Coordinates of C-alpha atoms in Angstrom, one line a residue:
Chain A
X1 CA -21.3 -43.6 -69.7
X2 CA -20.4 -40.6 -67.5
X3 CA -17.7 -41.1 -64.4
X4 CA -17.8 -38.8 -61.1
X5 CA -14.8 -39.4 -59.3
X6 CA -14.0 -37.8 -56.2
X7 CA -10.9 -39.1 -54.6
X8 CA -11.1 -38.0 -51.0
X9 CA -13.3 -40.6 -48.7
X10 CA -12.8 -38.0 -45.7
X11 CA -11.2 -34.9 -44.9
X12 CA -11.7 -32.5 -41.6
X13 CA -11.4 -28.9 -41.2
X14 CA -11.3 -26.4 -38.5
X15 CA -14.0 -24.2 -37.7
X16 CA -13.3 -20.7 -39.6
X17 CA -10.6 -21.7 -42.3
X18 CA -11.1 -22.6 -46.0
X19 CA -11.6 -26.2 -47.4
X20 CA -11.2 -27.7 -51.0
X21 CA -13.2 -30.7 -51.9
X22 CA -11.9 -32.5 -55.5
X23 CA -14.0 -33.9 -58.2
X24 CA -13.0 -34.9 -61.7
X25 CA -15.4 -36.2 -64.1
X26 CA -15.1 -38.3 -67.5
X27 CA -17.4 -37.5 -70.8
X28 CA -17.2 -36.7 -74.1
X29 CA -20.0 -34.7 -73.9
X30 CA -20.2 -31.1 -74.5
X31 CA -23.4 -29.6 -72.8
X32 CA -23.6 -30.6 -69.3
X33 CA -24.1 -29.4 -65.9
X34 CA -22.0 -30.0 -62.4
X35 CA -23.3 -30.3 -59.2
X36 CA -22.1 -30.3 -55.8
X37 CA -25.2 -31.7 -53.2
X38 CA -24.7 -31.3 -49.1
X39 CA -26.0 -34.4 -47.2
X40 CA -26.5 -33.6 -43.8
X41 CA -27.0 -36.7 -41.0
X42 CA -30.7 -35.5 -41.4
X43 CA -30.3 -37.7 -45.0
X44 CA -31.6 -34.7 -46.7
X45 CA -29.9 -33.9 -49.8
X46 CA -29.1 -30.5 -50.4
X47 CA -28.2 -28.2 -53.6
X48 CA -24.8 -26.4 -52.9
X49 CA -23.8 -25.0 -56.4
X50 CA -23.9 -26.0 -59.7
X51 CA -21.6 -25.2 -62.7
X52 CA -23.0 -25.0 -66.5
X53 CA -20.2 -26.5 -68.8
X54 CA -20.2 -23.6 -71.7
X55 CA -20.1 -20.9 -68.7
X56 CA -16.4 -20.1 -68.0
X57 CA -16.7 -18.4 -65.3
X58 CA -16.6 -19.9 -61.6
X59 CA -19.8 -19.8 -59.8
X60 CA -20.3 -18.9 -56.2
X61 CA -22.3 -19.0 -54.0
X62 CA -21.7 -17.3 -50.9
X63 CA -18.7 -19.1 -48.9
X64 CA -18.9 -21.8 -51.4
X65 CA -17.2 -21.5 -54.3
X66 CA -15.9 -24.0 -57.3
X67 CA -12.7 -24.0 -59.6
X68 CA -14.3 -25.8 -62.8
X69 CA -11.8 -27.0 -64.9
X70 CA -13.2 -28.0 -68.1
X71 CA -10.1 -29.0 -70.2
X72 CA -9.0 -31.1 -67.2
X73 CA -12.3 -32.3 -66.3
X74 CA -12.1 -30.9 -62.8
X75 CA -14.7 -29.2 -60.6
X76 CA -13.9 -28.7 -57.3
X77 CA -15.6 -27.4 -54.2
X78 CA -14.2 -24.8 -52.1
X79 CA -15.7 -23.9 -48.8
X80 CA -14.6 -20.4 -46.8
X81 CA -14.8 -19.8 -43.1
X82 CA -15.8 -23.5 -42.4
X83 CA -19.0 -23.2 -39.9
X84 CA -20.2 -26.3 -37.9
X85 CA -23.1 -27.0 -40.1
X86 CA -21.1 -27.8 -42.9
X87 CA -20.4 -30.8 -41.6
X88 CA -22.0 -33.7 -43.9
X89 CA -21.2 -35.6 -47.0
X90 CA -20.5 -33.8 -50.3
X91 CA -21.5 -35.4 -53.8
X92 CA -20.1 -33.9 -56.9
X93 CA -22.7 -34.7 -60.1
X94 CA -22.5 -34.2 -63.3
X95 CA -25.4 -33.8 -66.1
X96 CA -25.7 -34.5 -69.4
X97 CA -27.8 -32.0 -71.2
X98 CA -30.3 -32.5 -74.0
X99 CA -28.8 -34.2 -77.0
X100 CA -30.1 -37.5 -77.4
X101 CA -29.6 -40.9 -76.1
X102 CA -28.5 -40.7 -71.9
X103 CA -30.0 -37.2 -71.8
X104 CA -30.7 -35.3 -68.1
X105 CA -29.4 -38.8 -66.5
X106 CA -27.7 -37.2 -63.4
X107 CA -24.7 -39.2 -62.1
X108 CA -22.9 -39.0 -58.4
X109 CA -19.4 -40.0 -56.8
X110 CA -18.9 -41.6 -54.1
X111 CA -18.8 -38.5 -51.9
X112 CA -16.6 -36.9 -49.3
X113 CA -17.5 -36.8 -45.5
X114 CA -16.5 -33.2 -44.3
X115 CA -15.7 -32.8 -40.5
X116 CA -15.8 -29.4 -39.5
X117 CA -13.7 -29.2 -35.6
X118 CA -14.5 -26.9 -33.3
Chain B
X1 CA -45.6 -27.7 -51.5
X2 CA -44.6 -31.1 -50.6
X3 CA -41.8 -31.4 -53.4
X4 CA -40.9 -35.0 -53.3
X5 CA -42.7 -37.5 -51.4
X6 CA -41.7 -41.0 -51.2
X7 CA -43.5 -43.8 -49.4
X8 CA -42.9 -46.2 -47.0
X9 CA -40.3 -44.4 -45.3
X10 CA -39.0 -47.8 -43.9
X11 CA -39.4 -51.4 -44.8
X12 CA -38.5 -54.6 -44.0
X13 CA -39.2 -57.7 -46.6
X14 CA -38.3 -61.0 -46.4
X15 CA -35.9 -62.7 -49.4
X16 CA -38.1 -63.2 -52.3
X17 CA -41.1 -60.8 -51.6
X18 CA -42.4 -57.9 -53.6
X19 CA -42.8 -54.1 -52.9
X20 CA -43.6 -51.4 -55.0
X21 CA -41.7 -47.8 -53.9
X22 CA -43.6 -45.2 -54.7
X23 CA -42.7 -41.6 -55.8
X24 CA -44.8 -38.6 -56.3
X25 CA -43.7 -34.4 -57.5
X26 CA -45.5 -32.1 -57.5
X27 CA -43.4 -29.6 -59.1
X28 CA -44.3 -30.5 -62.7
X29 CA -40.9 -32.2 -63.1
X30 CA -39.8 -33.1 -66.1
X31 CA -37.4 -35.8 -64.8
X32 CA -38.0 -38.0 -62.2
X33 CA -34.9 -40.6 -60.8
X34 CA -34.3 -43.6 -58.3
X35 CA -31.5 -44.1 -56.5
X36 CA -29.4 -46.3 -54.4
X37 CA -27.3 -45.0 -51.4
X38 CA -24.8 -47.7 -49.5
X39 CA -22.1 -46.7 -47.3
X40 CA -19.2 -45.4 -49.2
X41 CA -20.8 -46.3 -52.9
X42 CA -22.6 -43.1 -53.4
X43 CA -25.5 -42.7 -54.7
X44 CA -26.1 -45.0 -57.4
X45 CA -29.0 -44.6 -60.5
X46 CA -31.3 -47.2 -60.4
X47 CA -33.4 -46.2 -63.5
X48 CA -34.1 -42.7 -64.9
X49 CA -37.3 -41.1 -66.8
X50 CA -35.9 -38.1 -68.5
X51 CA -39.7 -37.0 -69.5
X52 CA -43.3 -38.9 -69.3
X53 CA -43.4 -42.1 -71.4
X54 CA -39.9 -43.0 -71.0
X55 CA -37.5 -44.5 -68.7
X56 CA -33.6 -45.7 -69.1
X57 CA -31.7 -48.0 -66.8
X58 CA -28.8 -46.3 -64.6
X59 CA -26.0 -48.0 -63.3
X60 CA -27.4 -50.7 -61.3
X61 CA -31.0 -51.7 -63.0
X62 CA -31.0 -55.6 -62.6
X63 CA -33.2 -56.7 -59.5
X64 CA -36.0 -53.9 -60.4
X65 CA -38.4 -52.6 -62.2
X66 CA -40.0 -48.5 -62.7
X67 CA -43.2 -47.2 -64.3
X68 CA -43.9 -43.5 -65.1
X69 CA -47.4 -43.8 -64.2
X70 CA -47.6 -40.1 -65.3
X71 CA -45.9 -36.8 -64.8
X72 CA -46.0 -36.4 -61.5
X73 CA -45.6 -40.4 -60.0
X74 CA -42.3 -42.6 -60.9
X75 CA -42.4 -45.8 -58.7
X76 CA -39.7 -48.5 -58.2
X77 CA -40.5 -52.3 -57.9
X78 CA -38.5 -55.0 -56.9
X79 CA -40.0 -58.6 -57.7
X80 CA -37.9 -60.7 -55.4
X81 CA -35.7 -59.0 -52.9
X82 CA -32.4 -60.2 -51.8
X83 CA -30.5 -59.3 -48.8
X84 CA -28.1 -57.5 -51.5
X85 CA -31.0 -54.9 -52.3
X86 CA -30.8 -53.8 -48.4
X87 CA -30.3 -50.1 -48.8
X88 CA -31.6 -46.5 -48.3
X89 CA -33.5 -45.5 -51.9
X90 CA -34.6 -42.0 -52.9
X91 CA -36.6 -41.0 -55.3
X92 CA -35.3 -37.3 -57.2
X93 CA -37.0 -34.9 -59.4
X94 CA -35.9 -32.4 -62.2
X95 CA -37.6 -29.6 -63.7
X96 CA -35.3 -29.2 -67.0
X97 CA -32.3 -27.6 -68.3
X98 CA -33.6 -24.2 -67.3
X99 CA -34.0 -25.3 -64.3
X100 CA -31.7 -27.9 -63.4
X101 CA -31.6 -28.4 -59.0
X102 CA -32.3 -31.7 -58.5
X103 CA -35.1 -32.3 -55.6
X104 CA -35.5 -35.3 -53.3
X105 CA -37.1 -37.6 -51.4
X106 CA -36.7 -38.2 -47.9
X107 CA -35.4 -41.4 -48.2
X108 CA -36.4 -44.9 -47.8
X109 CA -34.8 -47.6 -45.7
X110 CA -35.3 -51.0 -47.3
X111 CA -34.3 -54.1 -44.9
X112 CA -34.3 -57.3 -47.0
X113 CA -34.1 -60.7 -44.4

């Protein structure tokens, strides 16, 4: 079974500088997908980014931005010129792609609750 | 578009009663999912159905129950709740691999007395 660990319960940040939210991952799998979801106090969850494994480069999106790792397993989230509203809890994911048994099961960590200060 | 609709949106049972979640896309989602969410555990899988006709247990399956009534419904059943099963549940929903954002509910808040 796939692991999604991410190691920081709660960080904070002030408004206007940059932010880096860690996520490492365990599988043996080759074609997957990462994820990292917003969860506002509203309880909505939210698509931030997401990563295909056999793409090496980074994706953005905007001011967010990840550093995907694939021999390390890592994927983490970087945020630019923190604004108030990203203020929530952040899931990392991970996906496994179409190849058999455990296919498209998506799989969270524990998440990190991000304080953005004023 | 509704995307995800989940019903109740809050309940509370007492120990040992029955309720069916229910769960309905209608995106034409390939996947459908149920999870879990308690304070500083995540979200957790419940069970999965990767396509219609099928569905796989998650992390945490004992306690309930799921039927993929079709395409577009996935519900969740619990046959005797215990205070343990006290949680907020969504429901998600997945197109495919060529399309892989996740959609979800908005929540339901389960109280078990």
């Amino acid at each position: 079974a796939q692991t999604v660990t991410q190691s920081q319960p709660e960080m904070s940040v002030q408004e206007a500088e940059t932010v880096t939210l860690s996520c490492t991952y365990d599988t043996s799998e080759s074609n997957y997908y990462l994820f990292w979801y917003k969860q506002p106090p509203s309880r909505q969850m939210i698509l931030v980014i997401r990563q295909e494994a056999y793409k090496q480069q980074n994706a953005t999106e905007n001011r967010f931005s990840v550093n995907f790792q694939k021999a390390a397993k890592s994927f983490s989230l970087k945020i630019s010129d923190s604004q108030l509203g990203d203020t929530a809890m952040y899931f990392c994911a991970f996906m496994k792609g179409w190849s058999g048994a455990g296919s498209y099961q998506l799989t969270f960590g524990k998440g990190t609750k991000l304080s953005v200060i004023p | 578009n509704a995307g995800v609709t989940q019903t109740p949106k809050f309940q509370v049972l007492k120990t040992g009663q029955s309720m069916t979640l229910q769960c309905a896309q209608d995106m034409n989602h390939n996947s459908m999912y149920w999870y879990r969410q308690d304070p500083g555990m995540g979200l957790r899988l419940i069970y999965y159905s990767a396509s219609e006709g099928t569905t796989d247990k998650g992390e945490v399956p004992n306690g309930y129950n799921v039927s993929r009534l079709n395409k577009r419904e996935f519900s969740l059943r619990l046959e005797s709740a215990a205070p343990s099963q006290t949680s907020v549940y969504f429901c998600a929903s997945l197109a495919s691999t060529v399309n892989t954002e996740a959609f979800f509910g908005q929540g339901t808040r389960l109280t078990v007395v």
